[in-house]
mmCIF file of C-alpha atoms in Angstrom:
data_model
loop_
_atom_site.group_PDB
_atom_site.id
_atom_site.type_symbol
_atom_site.label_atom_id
_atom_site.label_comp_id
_atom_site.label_asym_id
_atom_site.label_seq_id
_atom_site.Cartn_x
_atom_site.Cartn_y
_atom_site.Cartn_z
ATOM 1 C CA UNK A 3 0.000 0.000 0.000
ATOM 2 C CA UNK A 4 1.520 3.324 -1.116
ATOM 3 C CA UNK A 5 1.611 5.885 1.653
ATOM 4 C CA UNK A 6 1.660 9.433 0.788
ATOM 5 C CA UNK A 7 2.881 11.803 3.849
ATOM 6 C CA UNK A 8 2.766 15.421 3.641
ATOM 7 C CA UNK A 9 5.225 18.585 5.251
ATOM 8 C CA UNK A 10 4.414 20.952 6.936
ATOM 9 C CA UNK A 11 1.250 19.576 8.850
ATOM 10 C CA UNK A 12 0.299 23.587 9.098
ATOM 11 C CA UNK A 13 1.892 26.862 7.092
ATOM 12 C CA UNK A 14 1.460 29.901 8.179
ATOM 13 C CA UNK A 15 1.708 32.656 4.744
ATOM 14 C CA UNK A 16 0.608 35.854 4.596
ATOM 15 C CA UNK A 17 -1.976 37.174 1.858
ATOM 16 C CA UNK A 18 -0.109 38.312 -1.427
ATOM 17 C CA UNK A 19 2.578 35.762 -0.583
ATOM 18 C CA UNK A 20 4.014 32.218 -2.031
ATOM 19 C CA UNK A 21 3.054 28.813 -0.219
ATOM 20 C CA UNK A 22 4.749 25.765 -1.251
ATOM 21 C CA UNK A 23 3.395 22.451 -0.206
ATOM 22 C CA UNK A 24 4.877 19.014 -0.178
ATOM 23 C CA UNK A 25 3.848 15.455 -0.396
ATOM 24 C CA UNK A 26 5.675 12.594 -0.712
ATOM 25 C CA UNK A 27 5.283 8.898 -1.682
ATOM 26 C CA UNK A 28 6.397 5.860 -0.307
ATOM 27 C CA UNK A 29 7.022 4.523 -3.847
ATOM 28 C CA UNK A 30 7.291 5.979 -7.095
ATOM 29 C CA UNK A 31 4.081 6.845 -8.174
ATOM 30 C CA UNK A 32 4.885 8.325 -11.387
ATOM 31 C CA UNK A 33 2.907 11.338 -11.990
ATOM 32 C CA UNK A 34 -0.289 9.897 -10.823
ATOM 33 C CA UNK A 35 -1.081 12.358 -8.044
ATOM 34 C CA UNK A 36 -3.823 15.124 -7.317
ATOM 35 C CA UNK A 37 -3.757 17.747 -4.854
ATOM 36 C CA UNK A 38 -7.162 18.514 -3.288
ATOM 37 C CA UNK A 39 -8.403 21.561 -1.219
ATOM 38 C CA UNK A 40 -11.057 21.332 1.555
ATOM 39 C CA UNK A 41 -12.582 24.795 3.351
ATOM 40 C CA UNK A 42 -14.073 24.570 6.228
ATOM 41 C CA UNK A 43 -17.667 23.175 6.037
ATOM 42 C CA UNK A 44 -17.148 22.757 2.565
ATOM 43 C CA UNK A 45 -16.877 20.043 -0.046
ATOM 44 C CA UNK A 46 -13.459 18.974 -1.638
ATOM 45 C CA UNK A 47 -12.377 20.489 -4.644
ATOM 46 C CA UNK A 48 -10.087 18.960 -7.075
ATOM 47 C CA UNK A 49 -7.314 21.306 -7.934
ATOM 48 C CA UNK A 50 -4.420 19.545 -10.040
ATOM 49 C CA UNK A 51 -4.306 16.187 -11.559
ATOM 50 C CA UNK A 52 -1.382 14.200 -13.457
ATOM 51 C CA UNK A 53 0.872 16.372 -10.772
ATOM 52 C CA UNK A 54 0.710 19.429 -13.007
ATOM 53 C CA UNK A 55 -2.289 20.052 -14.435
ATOM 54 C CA UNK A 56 -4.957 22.333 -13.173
ATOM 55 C CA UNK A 57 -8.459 21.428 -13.118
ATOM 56 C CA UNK A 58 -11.203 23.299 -14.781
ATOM 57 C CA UNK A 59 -12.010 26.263 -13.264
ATOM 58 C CA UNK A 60 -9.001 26.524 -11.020
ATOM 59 C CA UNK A 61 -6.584 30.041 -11.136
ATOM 60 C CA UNK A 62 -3.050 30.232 -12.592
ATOM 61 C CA UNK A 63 -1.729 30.748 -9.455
ATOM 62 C CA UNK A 64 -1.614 27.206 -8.448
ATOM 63 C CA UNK A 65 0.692 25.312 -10.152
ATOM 64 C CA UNK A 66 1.359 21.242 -9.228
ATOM 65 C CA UNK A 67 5.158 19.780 -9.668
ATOM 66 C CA UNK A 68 6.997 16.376 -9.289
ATOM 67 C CA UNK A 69 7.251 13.283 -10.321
ATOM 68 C CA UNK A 70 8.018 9.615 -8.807
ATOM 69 C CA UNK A 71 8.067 10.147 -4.743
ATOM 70 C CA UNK A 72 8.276 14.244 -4.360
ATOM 71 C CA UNK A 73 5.738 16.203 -5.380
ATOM 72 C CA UNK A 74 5.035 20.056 -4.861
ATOM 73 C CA UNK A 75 1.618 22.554 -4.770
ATOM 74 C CA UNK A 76 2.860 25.896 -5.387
ATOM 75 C CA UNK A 77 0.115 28.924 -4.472
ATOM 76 C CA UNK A 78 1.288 32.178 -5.283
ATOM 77 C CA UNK A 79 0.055 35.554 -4.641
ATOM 78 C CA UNK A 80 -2.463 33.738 -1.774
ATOM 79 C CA UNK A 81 -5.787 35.091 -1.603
ATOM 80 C CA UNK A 82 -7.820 35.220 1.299
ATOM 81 C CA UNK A 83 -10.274 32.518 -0.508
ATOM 82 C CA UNK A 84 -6.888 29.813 -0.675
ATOM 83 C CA UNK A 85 -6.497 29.208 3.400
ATOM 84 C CA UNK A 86 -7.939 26.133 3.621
ATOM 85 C CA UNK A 87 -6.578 22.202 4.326
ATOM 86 C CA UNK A 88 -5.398 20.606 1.287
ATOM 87 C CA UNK A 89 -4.824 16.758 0.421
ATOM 88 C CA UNK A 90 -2.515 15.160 -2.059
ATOM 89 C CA UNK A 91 -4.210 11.715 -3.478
ATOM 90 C CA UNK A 92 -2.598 9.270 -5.231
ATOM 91 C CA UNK A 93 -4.328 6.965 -8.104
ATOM 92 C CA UNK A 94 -1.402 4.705 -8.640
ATOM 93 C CA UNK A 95 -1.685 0.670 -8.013
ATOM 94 C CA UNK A 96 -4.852 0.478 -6.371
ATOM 95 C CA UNK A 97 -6.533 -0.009 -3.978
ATOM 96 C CA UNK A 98 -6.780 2.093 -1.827
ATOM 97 C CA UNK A 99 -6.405 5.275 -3.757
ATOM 98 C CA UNK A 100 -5.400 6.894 -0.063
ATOM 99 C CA UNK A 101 -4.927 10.491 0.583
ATOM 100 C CA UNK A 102 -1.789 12.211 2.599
ATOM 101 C CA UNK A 103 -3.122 13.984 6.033
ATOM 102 C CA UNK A 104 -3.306 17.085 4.959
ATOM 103 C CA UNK A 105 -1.654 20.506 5.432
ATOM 104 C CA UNK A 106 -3.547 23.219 6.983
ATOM 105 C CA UNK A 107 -2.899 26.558 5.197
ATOM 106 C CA UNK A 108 -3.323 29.758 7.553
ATOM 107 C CA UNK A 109 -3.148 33.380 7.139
ATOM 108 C CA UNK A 110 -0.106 34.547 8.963
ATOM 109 C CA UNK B 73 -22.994 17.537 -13.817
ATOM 110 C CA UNK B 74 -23.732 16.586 -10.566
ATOM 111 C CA UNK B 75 -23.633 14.308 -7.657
ATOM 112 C CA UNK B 76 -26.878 14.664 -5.437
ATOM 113 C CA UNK B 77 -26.184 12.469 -2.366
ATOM 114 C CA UNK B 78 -29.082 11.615 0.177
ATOM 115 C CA UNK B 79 -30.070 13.638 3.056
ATOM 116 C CA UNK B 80 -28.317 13.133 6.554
ATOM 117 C CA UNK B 81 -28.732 10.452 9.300
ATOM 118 C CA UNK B 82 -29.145 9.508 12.988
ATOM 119 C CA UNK B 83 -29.100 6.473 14.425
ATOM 120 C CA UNK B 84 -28.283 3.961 16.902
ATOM 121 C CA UNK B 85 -25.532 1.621 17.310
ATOM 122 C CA UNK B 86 -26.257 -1.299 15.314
ATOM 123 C CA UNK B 87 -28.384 -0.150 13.002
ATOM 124 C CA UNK B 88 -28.272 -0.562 9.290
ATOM 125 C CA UNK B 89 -27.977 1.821 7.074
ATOM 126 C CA UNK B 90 -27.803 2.637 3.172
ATOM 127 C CA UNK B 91 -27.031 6.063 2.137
ATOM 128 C CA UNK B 92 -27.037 7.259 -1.760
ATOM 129 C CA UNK B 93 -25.391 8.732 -4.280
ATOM 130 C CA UNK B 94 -27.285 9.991 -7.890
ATOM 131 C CA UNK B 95 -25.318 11.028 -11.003
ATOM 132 C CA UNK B 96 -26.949 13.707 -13.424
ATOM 133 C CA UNK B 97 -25.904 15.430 -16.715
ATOM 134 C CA UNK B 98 -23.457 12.643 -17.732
ATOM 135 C CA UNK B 99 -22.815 9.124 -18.857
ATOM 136 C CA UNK B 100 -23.193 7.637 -14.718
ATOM 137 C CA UNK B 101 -22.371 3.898 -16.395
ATOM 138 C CA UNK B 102 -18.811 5.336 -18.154
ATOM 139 C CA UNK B 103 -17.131 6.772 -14.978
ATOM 140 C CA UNK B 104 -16.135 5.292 -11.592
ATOM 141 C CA UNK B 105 -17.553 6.553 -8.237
ATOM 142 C CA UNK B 106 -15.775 6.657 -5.047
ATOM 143 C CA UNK B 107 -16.934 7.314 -1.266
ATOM 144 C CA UNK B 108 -14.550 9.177 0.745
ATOM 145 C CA UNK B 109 -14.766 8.872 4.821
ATOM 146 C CA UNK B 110 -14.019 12.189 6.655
ATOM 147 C CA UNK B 111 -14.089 12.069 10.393
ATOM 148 C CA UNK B 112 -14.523 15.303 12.562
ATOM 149 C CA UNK B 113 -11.104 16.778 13.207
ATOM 150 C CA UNK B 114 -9.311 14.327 10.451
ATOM 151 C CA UNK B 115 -8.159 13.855 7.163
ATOM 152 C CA UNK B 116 -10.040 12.387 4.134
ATOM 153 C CA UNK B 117 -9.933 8.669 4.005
ATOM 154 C CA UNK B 118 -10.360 6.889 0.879
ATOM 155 C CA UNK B 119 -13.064 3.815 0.808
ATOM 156 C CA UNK B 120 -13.986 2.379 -1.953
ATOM 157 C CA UNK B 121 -14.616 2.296 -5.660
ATOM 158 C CA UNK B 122 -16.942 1.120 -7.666
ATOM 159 C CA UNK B 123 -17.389 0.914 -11.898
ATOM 160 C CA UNK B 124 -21.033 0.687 -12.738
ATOM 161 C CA UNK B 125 -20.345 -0.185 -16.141
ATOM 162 C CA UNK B 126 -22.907 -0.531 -19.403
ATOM 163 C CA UNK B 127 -23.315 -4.165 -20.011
ATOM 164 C CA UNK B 128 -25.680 -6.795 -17.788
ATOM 165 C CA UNK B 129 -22.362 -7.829 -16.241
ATOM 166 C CA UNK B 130 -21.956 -6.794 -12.888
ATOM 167 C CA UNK B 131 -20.509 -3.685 -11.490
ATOM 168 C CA UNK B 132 -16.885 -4.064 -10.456
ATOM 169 C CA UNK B 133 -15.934 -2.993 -6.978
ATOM 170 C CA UNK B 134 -12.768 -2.330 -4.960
ATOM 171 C CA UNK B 135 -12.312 -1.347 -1.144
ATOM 172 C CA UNK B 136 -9.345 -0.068 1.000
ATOM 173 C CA UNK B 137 -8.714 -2.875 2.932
ATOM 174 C CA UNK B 138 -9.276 -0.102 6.133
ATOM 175 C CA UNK B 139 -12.990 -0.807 5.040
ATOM 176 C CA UNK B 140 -13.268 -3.762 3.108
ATOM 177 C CA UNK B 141 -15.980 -6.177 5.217
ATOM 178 C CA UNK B 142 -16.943 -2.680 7.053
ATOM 179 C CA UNK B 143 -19.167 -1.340 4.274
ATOM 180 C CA UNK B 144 -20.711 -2.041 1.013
ATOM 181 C CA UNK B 145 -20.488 -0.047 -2.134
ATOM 182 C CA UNK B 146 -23.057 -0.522 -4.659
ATOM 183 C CA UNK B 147 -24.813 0.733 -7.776
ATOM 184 C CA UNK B 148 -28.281 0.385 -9.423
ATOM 185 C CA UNK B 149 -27.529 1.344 -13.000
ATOM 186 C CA UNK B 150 -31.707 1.911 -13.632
ATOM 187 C CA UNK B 151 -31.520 5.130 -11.507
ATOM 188 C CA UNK B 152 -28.452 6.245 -12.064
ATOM 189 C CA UNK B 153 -27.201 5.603 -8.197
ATOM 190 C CA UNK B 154 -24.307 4.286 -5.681
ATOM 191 C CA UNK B 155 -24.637 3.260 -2.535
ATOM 192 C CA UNK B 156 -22.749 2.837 0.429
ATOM 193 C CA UNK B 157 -24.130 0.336 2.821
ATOM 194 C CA UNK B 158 -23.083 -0.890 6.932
ATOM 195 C CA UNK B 159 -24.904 -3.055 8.173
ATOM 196 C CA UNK B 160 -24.047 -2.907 11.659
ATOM 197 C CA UNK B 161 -23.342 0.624 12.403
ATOM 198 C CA UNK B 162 -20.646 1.914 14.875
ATOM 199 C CA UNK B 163 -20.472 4.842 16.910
ATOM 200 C CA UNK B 164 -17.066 5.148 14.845
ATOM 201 C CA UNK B 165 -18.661 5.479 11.545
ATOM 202 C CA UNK B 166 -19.568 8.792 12.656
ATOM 203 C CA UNK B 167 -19.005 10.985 9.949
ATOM 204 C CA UNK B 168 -19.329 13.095 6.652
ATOM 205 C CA UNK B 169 -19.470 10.375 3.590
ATOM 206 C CA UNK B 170 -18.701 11.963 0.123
ATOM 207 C CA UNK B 171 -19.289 10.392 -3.398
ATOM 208 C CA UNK B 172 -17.019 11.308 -6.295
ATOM 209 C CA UNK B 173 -16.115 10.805 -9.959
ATOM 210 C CA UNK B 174 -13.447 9.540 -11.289
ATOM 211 C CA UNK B 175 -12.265 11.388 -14.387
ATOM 212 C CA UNK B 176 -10.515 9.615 -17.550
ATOM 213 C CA UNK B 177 -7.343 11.307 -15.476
ATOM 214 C CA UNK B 178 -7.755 9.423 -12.615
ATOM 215 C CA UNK B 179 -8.704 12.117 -10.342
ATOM 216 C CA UNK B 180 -11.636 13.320 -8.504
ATOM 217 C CA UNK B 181 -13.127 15.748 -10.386
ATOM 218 C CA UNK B 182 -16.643 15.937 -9.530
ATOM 219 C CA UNK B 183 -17.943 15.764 -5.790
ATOM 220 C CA UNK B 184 -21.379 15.393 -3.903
ATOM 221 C CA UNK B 185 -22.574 17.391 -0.903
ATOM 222 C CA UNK B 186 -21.906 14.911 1.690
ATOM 223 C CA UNK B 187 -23.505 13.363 3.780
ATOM 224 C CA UNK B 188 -23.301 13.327 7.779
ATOM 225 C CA UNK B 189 -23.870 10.188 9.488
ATOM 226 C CA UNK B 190 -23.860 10.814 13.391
ATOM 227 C CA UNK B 191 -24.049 6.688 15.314
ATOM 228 C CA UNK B 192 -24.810 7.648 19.082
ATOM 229 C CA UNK B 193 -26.975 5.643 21.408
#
């Protein structure tokens, strides 16, 4: 079972300002990996797929990197709207298609 | 497009329960569904899969082995609808339940509501 662990568990960025998040695999996963963002109360929105490509819908301003076990979500110039908890997923070798834990995204 | 999941539910430990999961405004039999598990305070956890698929045959399904014997994923292709099933219900399966596609891409890219579950005695 591939295990996906993500860093840091919370990131504190203030608005106008770059946030980089990481996840990582336990094995290479090629690029099969989405990132996901949850609000509070909310449902989950897909944001990239295939590691780098946006979803419909989602701004320029996040931008998905990596291949095999490293894997980046970049959010630049962060909006108020972009704090929120977001998941990597991986869709590699299944099942279970499991998610990291999350890293909590805070205005700083 | 849409997912339009059922309402939520209360009820007691032990209890059965079957909640649902209707696709609209695309080919439902083409595209996998998933439930997702997300527990008050937690992360999402991945459950299960299922592919209702367009022939008689019947609808293949998967489970994280976290879940597999806990629940039951199903589909009834006439209405367009998955469901996830316990038949024994925990206080532990308190939660919100989410249904989602699975794109061509192999990513979620189309989510229902959720549903919230709350097991208490």
């Amino acid at each position: 079972e591939i295990v996906l662990t993500q860093s840091p568990a919370t990131l504190s960025v203030s608005l106008g300002e770059r946030a980089t998040l990481s996840c990582r695999a336990s094995q290479g996963i090629g690029t099969s990996l989405a990132w996901i963002q949850q609000k509070p109360g909310q449902t989950p929105r897909l944001l990239i797929y295939g590691a780098s490509t946006r979803a419909t819908g989602i701004p320029a301003r996040f931008s998905g990197g990596g291949s095999g076990t490293e894997f980046t979500l970049t959010i630049s110039n962060l909006q108020s709207e972009d704090f929120a908890v977001y998941y990597c997923q991986h869709s590699h070798n299944w099942p279970p298609y499991s998610f990291g834990p999350g890293t909590r995204l805070e205005i700083k | 497009e849409q997912l339009v999941q059922s309402g939520g539910e209360i009820r007691k430990p032990g209890e059965s329960l079957k909640i649902s999961c209707e696709g609209s405004g695309y080919n439902f039999m083409t595209f996998w569904i998933t439930w997702v598990r997300h527990m008050p305070g937690r992360g999402l956890e991945w459950m299960g899969i299922i592919y209702p698929g367009d022939s008689d045959v019947d609808s293949d399904v998967r489970y994280s082995p976290a879940f597999q014997g806990q629940v039951t994923i199903s589909v009834d292709k006439s209405i367009r609808t998955a469901y996830l099933h316990w038949s024994s219900l925990k206080s532990s399966d308190s939660a919100m339940y989410y249904c989602a596609r699975f794109s061509p891409a192999y990513a979620m890219d189309l989510w229902g509501q959720g549903t919230p579950v709350i097991v208490s005695s």
